PDB file of N, CA and C in Angstrom:
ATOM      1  N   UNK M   1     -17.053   1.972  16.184  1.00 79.00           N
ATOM      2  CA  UNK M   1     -16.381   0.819  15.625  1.00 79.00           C
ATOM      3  C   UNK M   1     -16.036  -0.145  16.765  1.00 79.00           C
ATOM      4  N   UNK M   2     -16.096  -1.354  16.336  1.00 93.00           N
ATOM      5  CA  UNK M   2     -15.917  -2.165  17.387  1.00 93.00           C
ATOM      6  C   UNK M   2     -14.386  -2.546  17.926  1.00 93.00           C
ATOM      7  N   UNK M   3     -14.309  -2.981  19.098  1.00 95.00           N
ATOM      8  CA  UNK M   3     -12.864  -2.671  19.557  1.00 95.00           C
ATOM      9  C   UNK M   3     -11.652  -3.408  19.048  1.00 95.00           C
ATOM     10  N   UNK M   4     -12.301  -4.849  18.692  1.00 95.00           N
ATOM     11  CA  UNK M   4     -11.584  -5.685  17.957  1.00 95.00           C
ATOM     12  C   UNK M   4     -11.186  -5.021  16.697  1.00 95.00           C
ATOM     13  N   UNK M   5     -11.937  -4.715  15.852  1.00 96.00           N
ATOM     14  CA  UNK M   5     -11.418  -4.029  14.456  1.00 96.00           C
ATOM     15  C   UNK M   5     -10.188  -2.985  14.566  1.00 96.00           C
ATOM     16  N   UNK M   6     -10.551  -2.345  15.806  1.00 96.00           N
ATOM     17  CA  UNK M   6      -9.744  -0.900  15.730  1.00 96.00           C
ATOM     18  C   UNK M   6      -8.157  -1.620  15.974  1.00 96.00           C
ATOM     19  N   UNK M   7      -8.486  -3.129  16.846  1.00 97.00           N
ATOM     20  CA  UNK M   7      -6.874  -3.138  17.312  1.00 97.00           C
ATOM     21  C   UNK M   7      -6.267  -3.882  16.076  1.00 97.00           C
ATOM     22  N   UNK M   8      -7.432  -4.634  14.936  1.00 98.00           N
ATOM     23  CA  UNK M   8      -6.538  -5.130  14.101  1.00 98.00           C
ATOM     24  C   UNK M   8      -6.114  -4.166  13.146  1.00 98.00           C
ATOM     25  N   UNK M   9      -6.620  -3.358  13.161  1.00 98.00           N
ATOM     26  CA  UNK M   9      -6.355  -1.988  11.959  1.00 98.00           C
ATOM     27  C   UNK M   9      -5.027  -1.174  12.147  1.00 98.00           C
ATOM     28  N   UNK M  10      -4.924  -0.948  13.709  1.00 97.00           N
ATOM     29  CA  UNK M  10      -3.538  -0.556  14.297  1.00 97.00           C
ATOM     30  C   UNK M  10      -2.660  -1.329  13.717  1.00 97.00           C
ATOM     31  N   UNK M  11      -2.800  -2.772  14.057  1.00 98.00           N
ATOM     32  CA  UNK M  11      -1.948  -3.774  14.427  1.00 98.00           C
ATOM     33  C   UNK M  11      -1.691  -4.156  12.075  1.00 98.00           C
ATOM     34  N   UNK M  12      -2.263  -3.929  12.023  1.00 98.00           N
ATOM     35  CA  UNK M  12      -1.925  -4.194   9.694  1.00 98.00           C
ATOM     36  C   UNK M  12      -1.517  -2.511   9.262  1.00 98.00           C
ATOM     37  N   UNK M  13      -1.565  -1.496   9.999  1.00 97.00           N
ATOM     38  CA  UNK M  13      -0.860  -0.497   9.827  1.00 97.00           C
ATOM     39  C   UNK M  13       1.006  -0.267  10.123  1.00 97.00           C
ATOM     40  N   UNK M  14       1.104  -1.184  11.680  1.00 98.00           N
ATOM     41  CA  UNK M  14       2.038  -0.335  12.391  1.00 98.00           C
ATOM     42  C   UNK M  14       2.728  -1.826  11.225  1.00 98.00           C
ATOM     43  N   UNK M  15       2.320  -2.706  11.068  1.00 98.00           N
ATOM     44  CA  UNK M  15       3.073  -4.180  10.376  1.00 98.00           C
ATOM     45  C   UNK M  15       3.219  -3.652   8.937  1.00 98.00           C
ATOM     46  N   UNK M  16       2.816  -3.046   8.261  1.00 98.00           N
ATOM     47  CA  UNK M  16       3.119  -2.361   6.792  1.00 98.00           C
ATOM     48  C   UNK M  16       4.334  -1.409   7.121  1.00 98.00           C
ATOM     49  N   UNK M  17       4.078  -0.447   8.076  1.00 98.00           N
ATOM     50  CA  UNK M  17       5.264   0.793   8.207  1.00 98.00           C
ATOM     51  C   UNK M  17       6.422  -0.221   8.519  1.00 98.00           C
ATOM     52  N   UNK M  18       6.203  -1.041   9.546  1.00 98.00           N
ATOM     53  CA  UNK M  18       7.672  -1.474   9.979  1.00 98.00           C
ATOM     54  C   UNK M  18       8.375  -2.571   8.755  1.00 98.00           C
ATOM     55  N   UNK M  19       7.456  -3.341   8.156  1.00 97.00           N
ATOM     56  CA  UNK M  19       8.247  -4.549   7.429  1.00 97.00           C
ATOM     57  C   UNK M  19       8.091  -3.466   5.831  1.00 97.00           C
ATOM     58  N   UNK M  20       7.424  -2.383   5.647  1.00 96.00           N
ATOM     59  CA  UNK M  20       7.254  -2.374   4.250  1.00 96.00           C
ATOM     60  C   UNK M  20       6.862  -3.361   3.252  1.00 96.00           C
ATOM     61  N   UNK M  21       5.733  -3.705   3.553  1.00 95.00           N
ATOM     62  CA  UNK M  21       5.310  -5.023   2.793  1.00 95.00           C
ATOM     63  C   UNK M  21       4.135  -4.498   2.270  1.00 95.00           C
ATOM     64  N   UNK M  22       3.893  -5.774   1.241  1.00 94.00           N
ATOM     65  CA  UNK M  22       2.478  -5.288   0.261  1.00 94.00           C
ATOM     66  C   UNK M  22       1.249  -5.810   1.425  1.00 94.00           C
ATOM     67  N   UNK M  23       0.240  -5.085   0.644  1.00 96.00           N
ATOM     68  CA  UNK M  23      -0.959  -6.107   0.914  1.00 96.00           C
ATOM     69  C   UNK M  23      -0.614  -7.655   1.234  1.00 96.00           C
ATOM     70  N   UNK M  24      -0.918  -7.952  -0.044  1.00 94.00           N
ATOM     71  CA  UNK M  24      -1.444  -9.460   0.601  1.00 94.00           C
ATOM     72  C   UNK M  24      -0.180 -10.115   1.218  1.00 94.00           C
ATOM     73  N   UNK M  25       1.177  -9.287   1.656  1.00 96.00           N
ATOM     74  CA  UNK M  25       2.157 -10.216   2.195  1.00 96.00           C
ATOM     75  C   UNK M  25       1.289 -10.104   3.926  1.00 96.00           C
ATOM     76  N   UNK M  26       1.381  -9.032   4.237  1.00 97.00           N
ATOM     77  CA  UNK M  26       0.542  -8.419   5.344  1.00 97.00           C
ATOM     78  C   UNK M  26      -0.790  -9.450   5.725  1.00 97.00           C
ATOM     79  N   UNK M  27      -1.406  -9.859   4.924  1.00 98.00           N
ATOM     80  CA  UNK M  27      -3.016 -10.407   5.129  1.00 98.00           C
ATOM     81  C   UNK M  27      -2.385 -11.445   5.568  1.00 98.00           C
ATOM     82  N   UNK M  28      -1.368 -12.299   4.689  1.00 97.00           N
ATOM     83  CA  UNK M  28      -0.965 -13.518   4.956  1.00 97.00           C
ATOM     84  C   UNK M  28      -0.087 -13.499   6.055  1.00 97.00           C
ATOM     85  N   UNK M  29       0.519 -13.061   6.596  1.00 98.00           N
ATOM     86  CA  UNK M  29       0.954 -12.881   7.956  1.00 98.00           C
ATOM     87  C   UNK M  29       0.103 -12.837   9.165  1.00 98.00           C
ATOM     88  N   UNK M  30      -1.073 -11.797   8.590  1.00 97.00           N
ATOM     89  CA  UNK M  30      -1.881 -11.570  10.317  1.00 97.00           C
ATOM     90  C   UNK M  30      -3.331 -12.376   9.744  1.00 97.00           C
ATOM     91  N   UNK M  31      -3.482 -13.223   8.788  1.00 97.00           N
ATOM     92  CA  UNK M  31      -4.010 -14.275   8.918  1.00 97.00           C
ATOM     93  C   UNK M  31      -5.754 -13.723   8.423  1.00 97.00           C
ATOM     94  N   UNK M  32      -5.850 -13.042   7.424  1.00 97.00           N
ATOM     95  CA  UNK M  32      -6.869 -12.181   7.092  1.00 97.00           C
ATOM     96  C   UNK M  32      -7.508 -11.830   5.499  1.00 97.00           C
ATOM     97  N   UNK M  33      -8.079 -11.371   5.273  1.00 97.00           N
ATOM     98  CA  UNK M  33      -8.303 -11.064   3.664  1.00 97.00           C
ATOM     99  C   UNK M  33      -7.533 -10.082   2.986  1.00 97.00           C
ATOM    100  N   UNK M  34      -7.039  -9.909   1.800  1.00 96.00           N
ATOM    101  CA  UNK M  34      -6.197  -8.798   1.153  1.00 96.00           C
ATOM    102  C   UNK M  34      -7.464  -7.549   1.098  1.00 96.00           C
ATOM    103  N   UNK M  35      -8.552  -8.118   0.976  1.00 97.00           N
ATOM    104  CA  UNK M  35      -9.409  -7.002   0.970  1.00 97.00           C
ATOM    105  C   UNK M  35      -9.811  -6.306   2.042  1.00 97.00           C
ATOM    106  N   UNK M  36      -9.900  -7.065   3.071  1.00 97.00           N
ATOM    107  CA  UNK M  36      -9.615  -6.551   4.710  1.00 97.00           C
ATOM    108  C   UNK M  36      -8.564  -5.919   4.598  1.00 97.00           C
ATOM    109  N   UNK M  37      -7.442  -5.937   4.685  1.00 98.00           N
ATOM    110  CA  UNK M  37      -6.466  -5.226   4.674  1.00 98.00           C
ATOM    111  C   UNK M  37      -6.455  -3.738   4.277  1.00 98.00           C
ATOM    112  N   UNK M  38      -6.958  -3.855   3.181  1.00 97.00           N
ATOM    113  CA  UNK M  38      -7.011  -2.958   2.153  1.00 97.00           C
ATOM    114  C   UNK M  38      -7.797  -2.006   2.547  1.00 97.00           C
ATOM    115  N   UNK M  39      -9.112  -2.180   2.781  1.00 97.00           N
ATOM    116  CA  UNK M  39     -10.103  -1.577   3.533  1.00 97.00           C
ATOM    117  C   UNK M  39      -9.880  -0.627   4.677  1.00 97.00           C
ATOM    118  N   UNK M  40      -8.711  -1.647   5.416  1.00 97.00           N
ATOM    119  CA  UNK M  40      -8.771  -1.042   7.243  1.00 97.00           C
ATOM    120  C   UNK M  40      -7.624  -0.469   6.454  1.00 97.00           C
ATOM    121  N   UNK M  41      -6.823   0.021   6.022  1.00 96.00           N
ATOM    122  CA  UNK M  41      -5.532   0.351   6.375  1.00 96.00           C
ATOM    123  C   UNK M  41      -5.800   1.983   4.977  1.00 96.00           C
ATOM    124  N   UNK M  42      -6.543   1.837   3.999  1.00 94.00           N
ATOM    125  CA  UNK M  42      -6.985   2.970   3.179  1.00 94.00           C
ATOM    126  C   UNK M  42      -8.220   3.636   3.797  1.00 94.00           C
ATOM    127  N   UNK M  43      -8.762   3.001   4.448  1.00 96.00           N
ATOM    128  CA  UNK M  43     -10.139   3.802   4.944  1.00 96.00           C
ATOM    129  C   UNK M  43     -10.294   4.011   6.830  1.00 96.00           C
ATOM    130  N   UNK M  44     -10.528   2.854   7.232  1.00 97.00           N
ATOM    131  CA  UNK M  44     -10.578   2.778   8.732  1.00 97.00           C
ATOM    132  C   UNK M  44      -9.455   3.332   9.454  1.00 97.00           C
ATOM    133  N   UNK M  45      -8.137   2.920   8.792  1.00 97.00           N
ATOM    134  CA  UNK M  45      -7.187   3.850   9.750  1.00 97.00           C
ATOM    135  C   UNK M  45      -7.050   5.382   9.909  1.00 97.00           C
ATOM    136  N   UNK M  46      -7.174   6.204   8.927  1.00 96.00           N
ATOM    137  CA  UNK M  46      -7.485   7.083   8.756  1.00 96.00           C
ATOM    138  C   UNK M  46      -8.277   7.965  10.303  1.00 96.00           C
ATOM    139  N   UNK M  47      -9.203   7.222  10.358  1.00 96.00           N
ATOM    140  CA  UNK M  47     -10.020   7.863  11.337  1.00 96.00           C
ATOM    141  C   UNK M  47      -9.670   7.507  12.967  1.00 96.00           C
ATOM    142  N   UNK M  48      -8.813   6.457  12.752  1.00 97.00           N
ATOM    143  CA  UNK M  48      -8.448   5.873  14.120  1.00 97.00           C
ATOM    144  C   UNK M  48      -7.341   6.533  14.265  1.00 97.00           C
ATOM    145  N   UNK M  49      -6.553   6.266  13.706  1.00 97.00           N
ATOM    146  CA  UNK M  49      -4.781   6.953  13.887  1.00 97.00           C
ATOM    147  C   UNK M  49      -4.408   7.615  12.812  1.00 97.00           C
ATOM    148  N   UNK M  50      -4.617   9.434  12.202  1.00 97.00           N
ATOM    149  CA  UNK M  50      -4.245   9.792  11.318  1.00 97.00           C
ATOM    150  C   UNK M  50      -3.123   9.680  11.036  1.00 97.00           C
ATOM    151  N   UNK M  51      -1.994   9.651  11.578  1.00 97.00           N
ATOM    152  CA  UNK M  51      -0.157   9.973  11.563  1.00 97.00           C
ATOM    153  C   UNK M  51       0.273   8.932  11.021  1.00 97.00           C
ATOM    154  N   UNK M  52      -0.433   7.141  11.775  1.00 98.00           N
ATOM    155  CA  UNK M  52       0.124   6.084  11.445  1.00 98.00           C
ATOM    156  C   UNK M  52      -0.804   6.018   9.716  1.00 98.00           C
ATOM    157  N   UNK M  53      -1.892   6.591   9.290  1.00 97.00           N
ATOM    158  CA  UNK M  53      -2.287   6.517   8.455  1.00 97.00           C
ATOM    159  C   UNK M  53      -1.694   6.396   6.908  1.00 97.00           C
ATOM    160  N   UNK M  54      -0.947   8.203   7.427  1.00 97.00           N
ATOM    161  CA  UNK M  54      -0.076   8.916   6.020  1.00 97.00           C
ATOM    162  C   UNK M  54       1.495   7.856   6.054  1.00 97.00           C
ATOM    163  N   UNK M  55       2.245   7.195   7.130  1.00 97.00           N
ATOM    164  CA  UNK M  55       2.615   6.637   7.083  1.00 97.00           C
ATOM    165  C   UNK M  55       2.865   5.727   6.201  1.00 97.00           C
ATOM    166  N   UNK M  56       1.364   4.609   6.800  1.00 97.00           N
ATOM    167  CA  UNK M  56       0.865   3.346   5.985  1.00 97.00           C
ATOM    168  C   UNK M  56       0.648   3.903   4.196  1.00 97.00           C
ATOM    169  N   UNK M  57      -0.132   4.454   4.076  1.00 97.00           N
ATOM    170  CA  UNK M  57      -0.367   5.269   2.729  1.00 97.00           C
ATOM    171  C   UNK M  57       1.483   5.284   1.639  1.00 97.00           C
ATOM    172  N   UNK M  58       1.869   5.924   2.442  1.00 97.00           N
ATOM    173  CA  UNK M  58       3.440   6.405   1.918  1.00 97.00           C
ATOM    174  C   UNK M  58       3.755   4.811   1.378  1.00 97.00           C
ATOM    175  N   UNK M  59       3.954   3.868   2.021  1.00 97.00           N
ATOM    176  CA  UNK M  59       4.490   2.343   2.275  1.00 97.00           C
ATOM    177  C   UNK M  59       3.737   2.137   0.917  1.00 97.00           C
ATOM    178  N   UNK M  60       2.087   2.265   1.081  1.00 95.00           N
ATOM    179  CA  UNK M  60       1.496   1.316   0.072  1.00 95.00           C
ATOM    180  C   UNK M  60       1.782   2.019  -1.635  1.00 95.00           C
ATOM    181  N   UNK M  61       1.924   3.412  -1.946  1.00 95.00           N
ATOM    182  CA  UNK M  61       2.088   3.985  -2.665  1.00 95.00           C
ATOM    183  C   UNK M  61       3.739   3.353  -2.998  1.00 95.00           C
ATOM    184  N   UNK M  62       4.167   3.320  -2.578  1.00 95.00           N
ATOM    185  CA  UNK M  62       5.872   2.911  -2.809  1.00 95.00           C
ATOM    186  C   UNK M  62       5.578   1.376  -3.868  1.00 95.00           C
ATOM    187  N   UNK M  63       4.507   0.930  -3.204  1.00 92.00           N
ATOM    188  CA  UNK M  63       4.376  -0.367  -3.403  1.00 92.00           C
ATOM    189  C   UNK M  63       3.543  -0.435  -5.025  1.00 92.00           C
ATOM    190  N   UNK M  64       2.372   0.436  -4.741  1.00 89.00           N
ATOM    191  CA  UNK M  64       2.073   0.487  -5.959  1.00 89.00           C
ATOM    192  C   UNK M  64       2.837   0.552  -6.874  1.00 89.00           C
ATOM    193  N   UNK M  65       3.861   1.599  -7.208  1.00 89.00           N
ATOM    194  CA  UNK M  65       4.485   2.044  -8.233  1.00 89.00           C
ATOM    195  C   UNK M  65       5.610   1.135  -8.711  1.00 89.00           C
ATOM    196  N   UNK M  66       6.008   0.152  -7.643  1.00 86.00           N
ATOM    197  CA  UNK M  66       6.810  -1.132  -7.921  1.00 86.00           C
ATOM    198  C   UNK M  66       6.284  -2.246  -8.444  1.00 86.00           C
ATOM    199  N   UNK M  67       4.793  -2.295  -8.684  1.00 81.00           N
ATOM    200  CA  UNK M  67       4.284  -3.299  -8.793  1.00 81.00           C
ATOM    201  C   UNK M  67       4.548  -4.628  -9.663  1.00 81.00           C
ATOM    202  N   UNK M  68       4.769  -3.472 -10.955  1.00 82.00           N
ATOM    203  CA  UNK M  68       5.044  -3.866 -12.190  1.00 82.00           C
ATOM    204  C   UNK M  68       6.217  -4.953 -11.972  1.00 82.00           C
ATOM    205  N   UNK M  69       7.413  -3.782 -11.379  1.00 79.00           N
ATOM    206  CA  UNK M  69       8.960  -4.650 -11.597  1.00 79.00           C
ATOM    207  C   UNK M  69       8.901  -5.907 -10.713  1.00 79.00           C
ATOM    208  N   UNK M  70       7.659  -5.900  -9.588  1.00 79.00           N
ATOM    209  CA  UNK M  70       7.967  -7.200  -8.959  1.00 79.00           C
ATOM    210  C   UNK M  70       7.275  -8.809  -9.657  1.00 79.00           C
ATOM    211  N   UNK M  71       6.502  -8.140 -10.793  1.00 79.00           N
ATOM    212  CA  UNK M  71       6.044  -9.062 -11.887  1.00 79.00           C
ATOM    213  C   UNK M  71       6.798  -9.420 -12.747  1.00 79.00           C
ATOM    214  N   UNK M  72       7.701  -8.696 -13.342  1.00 82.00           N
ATOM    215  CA  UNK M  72       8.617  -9.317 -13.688  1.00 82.00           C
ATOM    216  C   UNK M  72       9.524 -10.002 -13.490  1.00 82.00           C
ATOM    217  N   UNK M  73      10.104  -9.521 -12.039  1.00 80.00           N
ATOM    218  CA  UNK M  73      10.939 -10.537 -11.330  1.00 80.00           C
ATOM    219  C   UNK M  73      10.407 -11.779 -11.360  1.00 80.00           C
ATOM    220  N   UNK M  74       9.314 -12.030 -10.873  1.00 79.00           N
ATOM    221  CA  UNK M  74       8.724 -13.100 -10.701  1.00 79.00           C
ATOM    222  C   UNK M  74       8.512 -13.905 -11.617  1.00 79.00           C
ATOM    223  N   UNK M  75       8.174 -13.168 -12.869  1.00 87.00           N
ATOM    224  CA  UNK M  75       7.847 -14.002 -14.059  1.00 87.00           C
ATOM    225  C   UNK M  75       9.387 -14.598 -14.550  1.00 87.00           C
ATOM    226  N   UNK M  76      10.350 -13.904 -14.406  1.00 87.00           N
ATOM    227  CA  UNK M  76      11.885 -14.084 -14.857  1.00 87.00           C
ATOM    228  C   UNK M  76      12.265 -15.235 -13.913  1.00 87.00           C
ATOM    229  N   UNK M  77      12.278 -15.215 -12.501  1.00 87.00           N
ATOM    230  CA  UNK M  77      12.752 -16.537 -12.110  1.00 87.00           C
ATOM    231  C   UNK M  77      11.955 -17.759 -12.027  1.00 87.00           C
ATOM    232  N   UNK M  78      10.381 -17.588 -12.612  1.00 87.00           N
ATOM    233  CA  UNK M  78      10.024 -18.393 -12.824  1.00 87.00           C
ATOM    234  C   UNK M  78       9.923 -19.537 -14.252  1.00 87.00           C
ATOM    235  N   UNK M  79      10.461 -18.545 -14.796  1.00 89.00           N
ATOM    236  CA  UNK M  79      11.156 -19.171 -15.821  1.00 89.00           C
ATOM    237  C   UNK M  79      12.938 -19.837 -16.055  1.00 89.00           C
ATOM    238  N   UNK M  80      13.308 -18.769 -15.579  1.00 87.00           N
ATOM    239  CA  UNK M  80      14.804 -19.580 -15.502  1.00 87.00           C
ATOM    240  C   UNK M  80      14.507 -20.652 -14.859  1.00 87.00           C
ATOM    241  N   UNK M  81      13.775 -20.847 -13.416  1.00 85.00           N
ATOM    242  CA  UNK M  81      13.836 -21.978 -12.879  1.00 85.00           C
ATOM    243  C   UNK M  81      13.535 -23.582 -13.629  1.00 85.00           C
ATOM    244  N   UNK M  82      12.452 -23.429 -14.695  1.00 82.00           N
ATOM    245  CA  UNK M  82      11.694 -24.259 -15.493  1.00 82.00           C
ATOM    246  C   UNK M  82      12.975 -24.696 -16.576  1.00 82.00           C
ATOM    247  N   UNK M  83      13.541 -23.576 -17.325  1.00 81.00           N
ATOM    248  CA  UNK M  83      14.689 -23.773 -18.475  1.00 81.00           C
ATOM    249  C   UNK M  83      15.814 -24.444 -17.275  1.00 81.00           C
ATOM    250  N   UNK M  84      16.429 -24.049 -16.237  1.00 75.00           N
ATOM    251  CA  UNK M  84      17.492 -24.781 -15.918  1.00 75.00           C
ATOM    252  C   UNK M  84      17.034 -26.242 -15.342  1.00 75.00           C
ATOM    253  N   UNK M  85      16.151 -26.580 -14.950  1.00 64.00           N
ATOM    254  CA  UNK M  85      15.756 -28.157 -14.979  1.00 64.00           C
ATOM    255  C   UNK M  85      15.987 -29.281 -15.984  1.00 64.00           C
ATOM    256  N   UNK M  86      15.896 -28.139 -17.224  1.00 53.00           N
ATOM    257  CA  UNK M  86      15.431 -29.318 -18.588  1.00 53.00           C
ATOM    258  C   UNK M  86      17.245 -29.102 -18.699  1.00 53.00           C
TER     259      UNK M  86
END
């Protein structure tokens, strides 16, 4: 693997464990694709850094299972915001 990849794969792993963030908050930070992300941090890390792997994994699983409630949030203040204007 080439050397560049390996350091961005580190570097969207050790940034998930520390901020606990989703995907695409992550992509949009280090300036990249959600599918890149996704890729290096479920598949490529794995083989580079197992420890920071199960880590990253733990983070994104947390994330999965919240997914839902953060759609609703979202959908909820995006509506109050619209009703308290009028």
């Amino acid at each position: 693997m080439w050397e560049y990849i390996e350091e961005r794969v580190i570097k969207e792993g050790k940034y998930i464990v520390e901020t606990g963030c989703t995907v695409r908050t992550c992509a949009k930070v280090l300036g990249t694709s959600k599918s890149t992300v996704h890729k290096d941090v479920t598949e490529r890390l794995a083989a580079i850094d197992p420890v920071l792997w199960e880590k990253a994994k733990a983070v994104l699983s947390v994330n999965l299972k919240e997914r839902h409630l953060r759609g609703g949030d979202a959908t909820k203040k995006k509506y109050e915001s619209k009703y308290r204007k009028t």
